[in-house]
PDB file of C-alpha atoms and ligand atoms in Angstrom:
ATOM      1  CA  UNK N   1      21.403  -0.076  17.708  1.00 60.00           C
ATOM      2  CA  UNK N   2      19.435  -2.802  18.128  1.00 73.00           C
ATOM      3  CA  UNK N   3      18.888  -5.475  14.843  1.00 78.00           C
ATOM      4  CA  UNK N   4      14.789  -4.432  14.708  1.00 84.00           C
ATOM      5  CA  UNK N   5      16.235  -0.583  14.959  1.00 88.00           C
ATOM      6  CA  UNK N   6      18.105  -1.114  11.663  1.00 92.00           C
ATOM      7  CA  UNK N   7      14.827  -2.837   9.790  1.00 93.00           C
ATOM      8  CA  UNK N   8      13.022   0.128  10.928  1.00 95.00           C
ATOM      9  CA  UNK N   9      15.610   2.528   9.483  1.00 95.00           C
ATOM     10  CA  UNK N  10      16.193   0.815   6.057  1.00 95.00           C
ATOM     11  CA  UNK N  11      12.345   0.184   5.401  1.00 97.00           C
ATOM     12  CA  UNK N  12      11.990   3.977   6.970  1.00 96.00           C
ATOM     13  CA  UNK N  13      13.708   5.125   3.899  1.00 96.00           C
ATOM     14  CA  UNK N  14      12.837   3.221   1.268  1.00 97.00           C
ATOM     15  CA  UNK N  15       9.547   3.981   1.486  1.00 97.00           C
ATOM     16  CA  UNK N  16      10.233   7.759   1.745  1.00 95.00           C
ATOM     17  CA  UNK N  17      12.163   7.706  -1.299  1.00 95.00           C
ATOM     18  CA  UNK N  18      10.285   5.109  -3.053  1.00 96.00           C
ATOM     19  CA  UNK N  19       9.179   7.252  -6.728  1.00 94.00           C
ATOM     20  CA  UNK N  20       6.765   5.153  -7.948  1.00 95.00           C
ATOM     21  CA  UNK N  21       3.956   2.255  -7.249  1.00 97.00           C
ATOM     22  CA  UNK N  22       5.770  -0.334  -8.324  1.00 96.00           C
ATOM     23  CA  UNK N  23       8.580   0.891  -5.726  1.00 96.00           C
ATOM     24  CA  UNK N  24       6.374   0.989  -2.694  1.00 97.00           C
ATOM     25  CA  UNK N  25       4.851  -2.271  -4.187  1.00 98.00           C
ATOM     26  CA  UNK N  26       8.716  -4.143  -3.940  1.00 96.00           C
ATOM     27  CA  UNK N  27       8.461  -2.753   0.054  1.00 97.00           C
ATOM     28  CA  UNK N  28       5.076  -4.518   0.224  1.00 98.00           C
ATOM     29  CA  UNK N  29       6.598  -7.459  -0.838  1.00 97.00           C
ATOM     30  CA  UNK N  30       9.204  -7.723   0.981  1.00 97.00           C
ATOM     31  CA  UNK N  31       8.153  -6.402   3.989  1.00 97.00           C
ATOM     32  CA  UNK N  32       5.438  -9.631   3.926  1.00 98.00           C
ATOM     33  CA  UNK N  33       7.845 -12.037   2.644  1.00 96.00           C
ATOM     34  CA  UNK N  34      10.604 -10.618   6.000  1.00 93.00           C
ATOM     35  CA  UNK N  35       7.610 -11.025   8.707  1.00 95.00           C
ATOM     36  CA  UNK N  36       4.726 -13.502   7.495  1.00 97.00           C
ATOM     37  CA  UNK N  37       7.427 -15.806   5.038  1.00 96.00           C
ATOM     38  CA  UNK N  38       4.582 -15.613   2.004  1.00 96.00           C
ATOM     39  CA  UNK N  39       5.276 -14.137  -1.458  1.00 95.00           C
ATOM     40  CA  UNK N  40       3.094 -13.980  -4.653  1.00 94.00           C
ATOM     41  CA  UNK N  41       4.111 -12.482  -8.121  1.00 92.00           C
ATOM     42  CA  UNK N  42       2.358 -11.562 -11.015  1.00 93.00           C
ATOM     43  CA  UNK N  43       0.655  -8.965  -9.899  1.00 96.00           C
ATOM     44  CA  UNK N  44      -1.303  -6.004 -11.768  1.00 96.00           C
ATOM     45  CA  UNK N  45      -2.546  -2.487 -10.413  1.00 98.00           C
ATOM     46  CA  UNK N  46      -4.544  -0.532 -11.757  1.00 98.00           C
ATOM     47  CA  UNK N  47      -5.650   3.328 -10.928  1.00 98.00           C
ATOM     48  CA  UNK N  48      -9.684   3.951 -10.784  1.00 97.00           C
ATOM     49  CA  UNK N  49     -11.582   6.987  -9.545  1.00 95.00           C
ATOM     50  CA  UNK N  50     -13.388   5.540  -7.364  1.00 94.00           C
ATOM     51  CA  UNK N  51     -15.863   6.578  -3.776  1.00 91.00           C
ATOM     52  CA  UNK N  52     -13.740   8.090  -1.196  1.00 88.00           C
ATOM     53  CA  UNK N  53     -14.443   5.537   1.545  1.00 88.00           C
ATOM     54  CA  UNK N  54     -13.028   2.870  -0.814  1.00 94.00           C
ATOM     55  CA  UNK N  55      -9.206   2.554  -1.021  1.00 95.00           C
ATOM     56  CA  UNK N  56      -8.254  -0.091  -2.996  1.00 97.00           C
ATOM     57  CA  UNK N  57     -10.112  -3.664  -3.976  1.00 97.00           C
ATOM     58  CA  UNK N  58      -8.781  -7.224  -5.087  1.00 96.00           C
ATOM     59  CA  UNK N  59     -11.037  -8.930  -7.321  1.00 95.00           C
ATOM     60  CA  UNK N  60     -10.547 -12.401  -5.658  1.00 91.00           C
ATOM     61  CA  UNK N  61      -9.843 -14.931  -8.831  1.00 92.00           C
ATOM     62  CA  UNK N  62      -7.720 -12.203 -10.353  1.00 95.00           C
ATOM     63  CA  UNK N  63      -4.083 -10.854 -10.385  1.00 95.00           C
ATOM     64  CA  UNK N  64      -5.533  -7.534  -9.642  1.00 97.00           C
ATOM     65  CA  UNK N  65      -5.395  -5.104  -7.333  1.00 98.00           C
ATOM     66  CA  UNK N  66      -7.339  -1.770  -8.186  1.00 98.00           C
ATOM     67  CA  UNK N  67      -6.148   1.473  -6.239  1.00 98.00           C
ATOM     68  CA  UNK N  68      -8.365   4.806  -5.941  1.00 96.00           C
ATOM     69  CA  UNK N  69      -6.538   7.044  -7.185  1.00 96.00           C
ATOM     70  CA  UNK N  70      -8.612  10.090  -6.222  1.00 92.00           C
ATOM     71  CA  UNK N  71      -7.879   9.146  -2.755  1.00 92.00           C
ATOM     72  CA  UNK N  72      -4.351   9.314  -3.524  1.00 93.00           C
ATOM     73  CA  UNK N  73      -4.174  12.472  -5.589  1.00 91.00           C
ATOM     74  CA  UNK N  74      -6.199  14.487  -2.676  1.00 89.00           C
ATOM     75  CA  UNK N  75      -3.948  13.479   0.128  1.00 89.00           C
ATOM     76  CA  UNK N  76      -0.955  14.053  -2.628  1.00 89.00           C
ATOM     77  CA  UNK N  77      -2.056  17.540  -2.770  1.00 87.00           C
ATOM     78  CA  UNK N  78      -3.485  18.481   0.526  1.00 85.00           C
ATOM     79  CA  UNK N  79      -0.498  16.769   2.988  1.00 83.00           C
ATOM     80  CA  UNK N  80       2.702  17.368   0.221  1.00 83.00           C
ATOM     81  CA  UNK N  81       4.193  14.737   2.387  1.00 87.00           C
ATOM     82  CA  UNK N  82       5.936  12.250  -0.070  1.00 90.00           C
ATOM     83  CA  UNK N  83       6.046  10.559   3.498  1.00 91.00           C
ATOM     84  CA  UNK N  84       2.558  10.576   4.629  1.00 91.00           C
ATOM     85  CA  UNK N  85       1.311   9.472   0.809  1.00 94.00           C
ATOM     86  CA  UNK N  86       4.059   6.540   0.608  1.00 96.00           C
ATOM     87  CA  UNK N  87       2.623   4.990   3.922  1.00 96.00           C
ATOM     88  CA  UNK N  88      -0.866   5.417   2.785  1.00 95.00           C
ATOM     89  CA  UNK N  89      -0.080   3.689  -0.825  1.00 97.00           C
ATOM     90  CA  UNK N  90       2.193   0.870   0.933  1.00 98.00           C
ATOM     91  CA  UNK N  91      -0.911  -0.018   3.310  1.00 97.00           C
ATOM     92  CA  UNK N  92      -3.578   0.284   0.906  1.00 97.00           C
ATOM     93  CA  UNK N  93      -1.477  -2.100  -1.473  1.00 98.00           C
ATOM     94  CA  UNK N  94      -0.557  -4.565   1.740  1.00 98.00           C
ATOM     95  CA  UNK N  95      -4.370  -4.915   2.653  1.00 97.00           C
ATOM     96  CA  UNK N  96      -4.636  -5.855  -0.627  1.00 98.00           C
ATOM     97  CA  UNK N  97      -1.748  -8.268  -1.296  1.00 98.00           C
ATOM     98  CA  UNK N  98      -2.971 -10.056   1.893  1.00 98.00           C
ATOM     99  CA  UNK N  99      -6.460 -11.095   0.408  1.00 97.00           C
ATOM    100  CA  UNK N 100      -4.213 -11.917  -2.549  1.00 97.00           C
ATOM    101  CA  UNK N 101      -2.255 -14.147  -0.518  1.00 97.00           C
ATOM    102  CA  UNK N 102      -5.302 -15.736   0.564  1.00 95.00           C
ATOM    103  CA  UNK N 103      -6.524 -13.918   3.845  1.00 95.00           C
ATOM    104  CA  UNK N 104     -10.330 -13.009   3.154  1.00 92.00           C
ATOM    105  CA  UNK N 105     -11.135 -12.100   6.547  1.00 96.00           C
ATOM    106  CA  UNK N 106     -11.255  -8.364   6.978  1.00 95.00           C
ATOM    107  CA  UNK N 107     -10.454  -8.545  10.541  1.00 95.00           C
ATOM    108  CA  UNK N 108      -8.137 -10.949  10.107  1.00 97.00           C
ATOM    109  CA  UNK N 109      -6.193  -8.884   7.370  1.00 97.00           C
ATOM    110  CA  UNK N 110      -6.431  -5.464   9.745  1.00 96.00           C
ATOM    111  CA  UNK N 111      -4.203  -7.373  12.301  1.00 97.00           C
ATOM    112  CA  UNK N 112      -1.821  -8.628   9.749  1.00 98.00           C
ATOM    113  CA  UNK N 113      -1.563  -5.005   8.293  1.00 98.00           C
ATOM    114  CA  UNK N 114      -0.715  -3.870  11.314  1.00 97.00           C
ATOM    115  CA  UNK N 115       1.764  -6.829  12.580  1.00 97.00           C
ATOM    116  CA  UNK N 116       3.504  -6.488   9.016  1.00 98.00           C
ATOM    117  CA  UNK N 117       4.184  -2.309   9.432  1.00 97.00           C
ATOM    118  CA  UNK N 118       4.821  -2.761  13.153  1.00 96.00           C
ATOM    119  CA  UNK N 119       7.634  -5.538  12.712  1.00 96.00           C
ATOM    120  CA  UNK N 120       9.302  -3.967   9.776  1.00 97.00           C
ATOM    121  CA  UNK N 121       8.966  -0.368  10.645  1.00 97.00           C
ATOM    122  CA  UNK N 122       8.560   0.240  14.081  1.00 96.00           C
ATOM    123  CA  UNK N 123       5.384   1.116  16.256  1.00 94.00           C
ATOM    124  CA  UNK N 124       5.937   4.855  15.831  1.00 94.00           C
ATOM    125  CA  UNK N 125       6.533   5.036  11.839  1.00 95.00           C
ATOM    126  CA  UNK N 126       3.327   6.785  10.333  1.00 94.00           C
ATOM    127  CA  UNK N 127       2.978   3.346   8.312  1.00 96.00           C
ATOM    128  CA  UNK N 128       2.266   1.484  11.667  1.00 96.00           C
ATOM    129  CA  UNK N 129       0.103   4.665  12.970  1.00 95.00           C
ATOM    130  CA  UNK N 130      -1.914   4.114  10.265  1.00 94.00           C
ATOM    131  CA  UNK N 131      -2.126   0.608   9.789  1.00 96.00           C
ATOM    132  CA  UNK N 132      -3.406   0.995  13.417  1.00 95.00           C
ATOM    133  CA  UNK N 133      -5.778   3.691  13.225  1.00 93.00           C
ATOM    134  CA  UNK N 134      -6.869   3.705   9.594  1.00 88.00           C
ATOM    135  CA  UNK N 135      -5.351   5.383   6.309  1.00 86.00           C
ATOM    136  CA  UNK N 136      -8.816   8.067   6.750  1.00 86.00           C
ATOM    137  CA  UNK N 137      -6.841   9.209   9.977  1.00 86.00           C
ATOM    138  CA  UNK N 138      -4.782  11.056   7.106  1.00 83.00           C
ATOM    139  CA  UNK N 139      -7.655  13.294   5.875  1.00 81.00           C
ATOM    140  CA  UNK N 140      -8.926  13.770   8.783  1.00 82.00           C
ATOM    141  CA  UNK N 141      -9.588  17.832   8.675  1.00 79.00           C
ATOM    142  CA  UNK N 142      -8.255  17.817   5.105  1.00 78.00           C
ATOM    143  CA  UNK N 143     -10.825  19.787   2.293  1.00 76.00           C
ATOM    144  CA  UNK N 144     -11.799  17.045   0.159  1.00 72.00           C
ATOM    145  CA  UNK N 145     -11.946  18.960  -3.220  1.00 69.00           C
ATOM    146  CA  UNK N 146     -11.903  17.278  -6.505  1.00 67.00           C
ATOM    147  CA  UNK N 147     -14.228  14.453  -4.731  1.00 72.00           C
ATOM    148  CA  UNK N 148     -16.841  15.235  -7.298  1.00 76.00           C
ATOM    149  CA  UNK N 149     -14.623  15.918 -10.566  1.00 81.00           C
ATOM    150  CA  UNK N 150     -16.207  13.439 -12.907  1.00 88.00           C
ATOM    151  CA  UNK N 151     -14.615  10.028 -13.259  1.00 90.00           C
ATOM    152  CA  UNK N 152     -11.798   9.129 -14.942  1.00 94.00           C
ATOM    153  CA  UNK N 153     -11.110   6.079 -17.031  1.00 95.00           C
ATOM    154  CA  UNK N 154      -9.170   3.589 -15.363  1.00 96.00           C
ATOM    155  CA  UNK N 155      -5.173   3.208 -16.230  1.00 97.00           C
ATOM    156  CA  UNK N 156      -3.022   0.124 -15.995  1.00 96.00           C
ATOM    157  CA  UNK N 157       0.373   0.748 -14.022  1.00 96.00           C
ATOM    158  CA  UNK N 158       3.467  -0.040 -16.110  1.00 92.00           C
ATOM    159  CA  UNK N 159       6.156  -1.695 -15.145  1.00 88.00           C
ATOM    160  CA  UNK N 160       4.272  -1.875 -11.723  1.00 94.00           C
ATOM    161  CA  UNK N 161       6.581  -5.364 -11.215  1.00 91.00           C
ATOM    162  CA  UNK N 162       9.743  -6.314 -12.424  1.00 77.00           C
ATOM    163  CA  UNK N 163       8.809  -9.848 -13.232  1.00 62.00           C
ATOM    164  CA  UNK N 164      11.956 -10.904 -14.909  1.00 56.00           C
ATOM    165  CA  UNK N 165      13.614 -10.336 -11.089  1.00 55.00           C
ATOM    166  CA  UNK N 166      11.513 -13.628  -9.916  1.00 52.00           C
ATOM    167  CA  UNK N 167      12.047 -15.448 -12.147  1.00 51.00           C
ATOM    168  CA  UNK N 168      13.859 -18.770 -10.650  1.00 50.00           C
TER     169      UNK N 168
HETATM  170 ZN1   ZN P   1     -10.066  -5.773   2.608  1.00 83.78          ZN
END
């Protein structure tokens, strides 16, 4: 087994058994920090309701990154693939970290989603699939109920980062 194999394998299941944002959020981190050398704490996410064609945004100026979380909870229930959601969660929150890091260019941040997932988790892993076609490729043929529930407030996530572990 080749070294890249083993990268692949380890990030494979971390983010399958990753339980919670700020778990998928330490693979975001780290998978950025193994392949593009960049890091950035400090960082706040927040759960919104917000349109369908809108997966996450980063107020630039802020330490925020706001994820929709009806997005989320309709693939959650229509794939029941802890596997599938994971991916979709870790690319929605790398696109984001990436403009936090200073990339504004959407094209430009696209690529680097893609390069990041590819590197650390192989060309086939549905993180990489995705990154290259888009996270909608997941609800593709999916019933979109609950899109017009009425909208909920927003949430902060707790302990989304375990600052004290940064701390040098
Ligand atoms: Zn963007």
């Amino acid at each position: 087994m080749s070294n890249d194999d083993s990268i692949a394998k380890e990030y494979g299941s971390r983010l399958e058994n990753a339980k919670s944002y700020g778990e998928v959020w330490d693979i975001v981190k780290d998978s950025v920090n193994c392949s593009l050398h960049k890091r950035r704490s400090g960082m706040m996410l927040f759960l919104d309701d917000l349109p369908l064609q809108l997966g996450a945004y980063h107020p630039i100026g802020t330490n925020n990154i706001v994820l929709n979380r009806r997005l989320v909870q309709i693939v959650e229930v229509a794939l029941e693939s802890k596997r599938a959601l994971n991916a979709l969660v870790y690319n929605l929150l790398l696109h984001e970290y990436l403009h936090a890091l200073g990339e504004y260019s959407e094209v430009a941040v696209r690529r680097l989603v893609y390069k990041v997932s590819e590197k650390c988790f192989g060309e086939e892993h549905v993180a990489a699939v995705l990154a290259r076609k888009s996270p909608w490729a997941l609800l593709k043929g999916i019933p979109l109920e609950g899109v017009d529930a009425p909208k909920r407030i927003m949430e902060i996530v707790k302990d989304f980062e375990k600052t004290d572990r940064y701390i040098v």
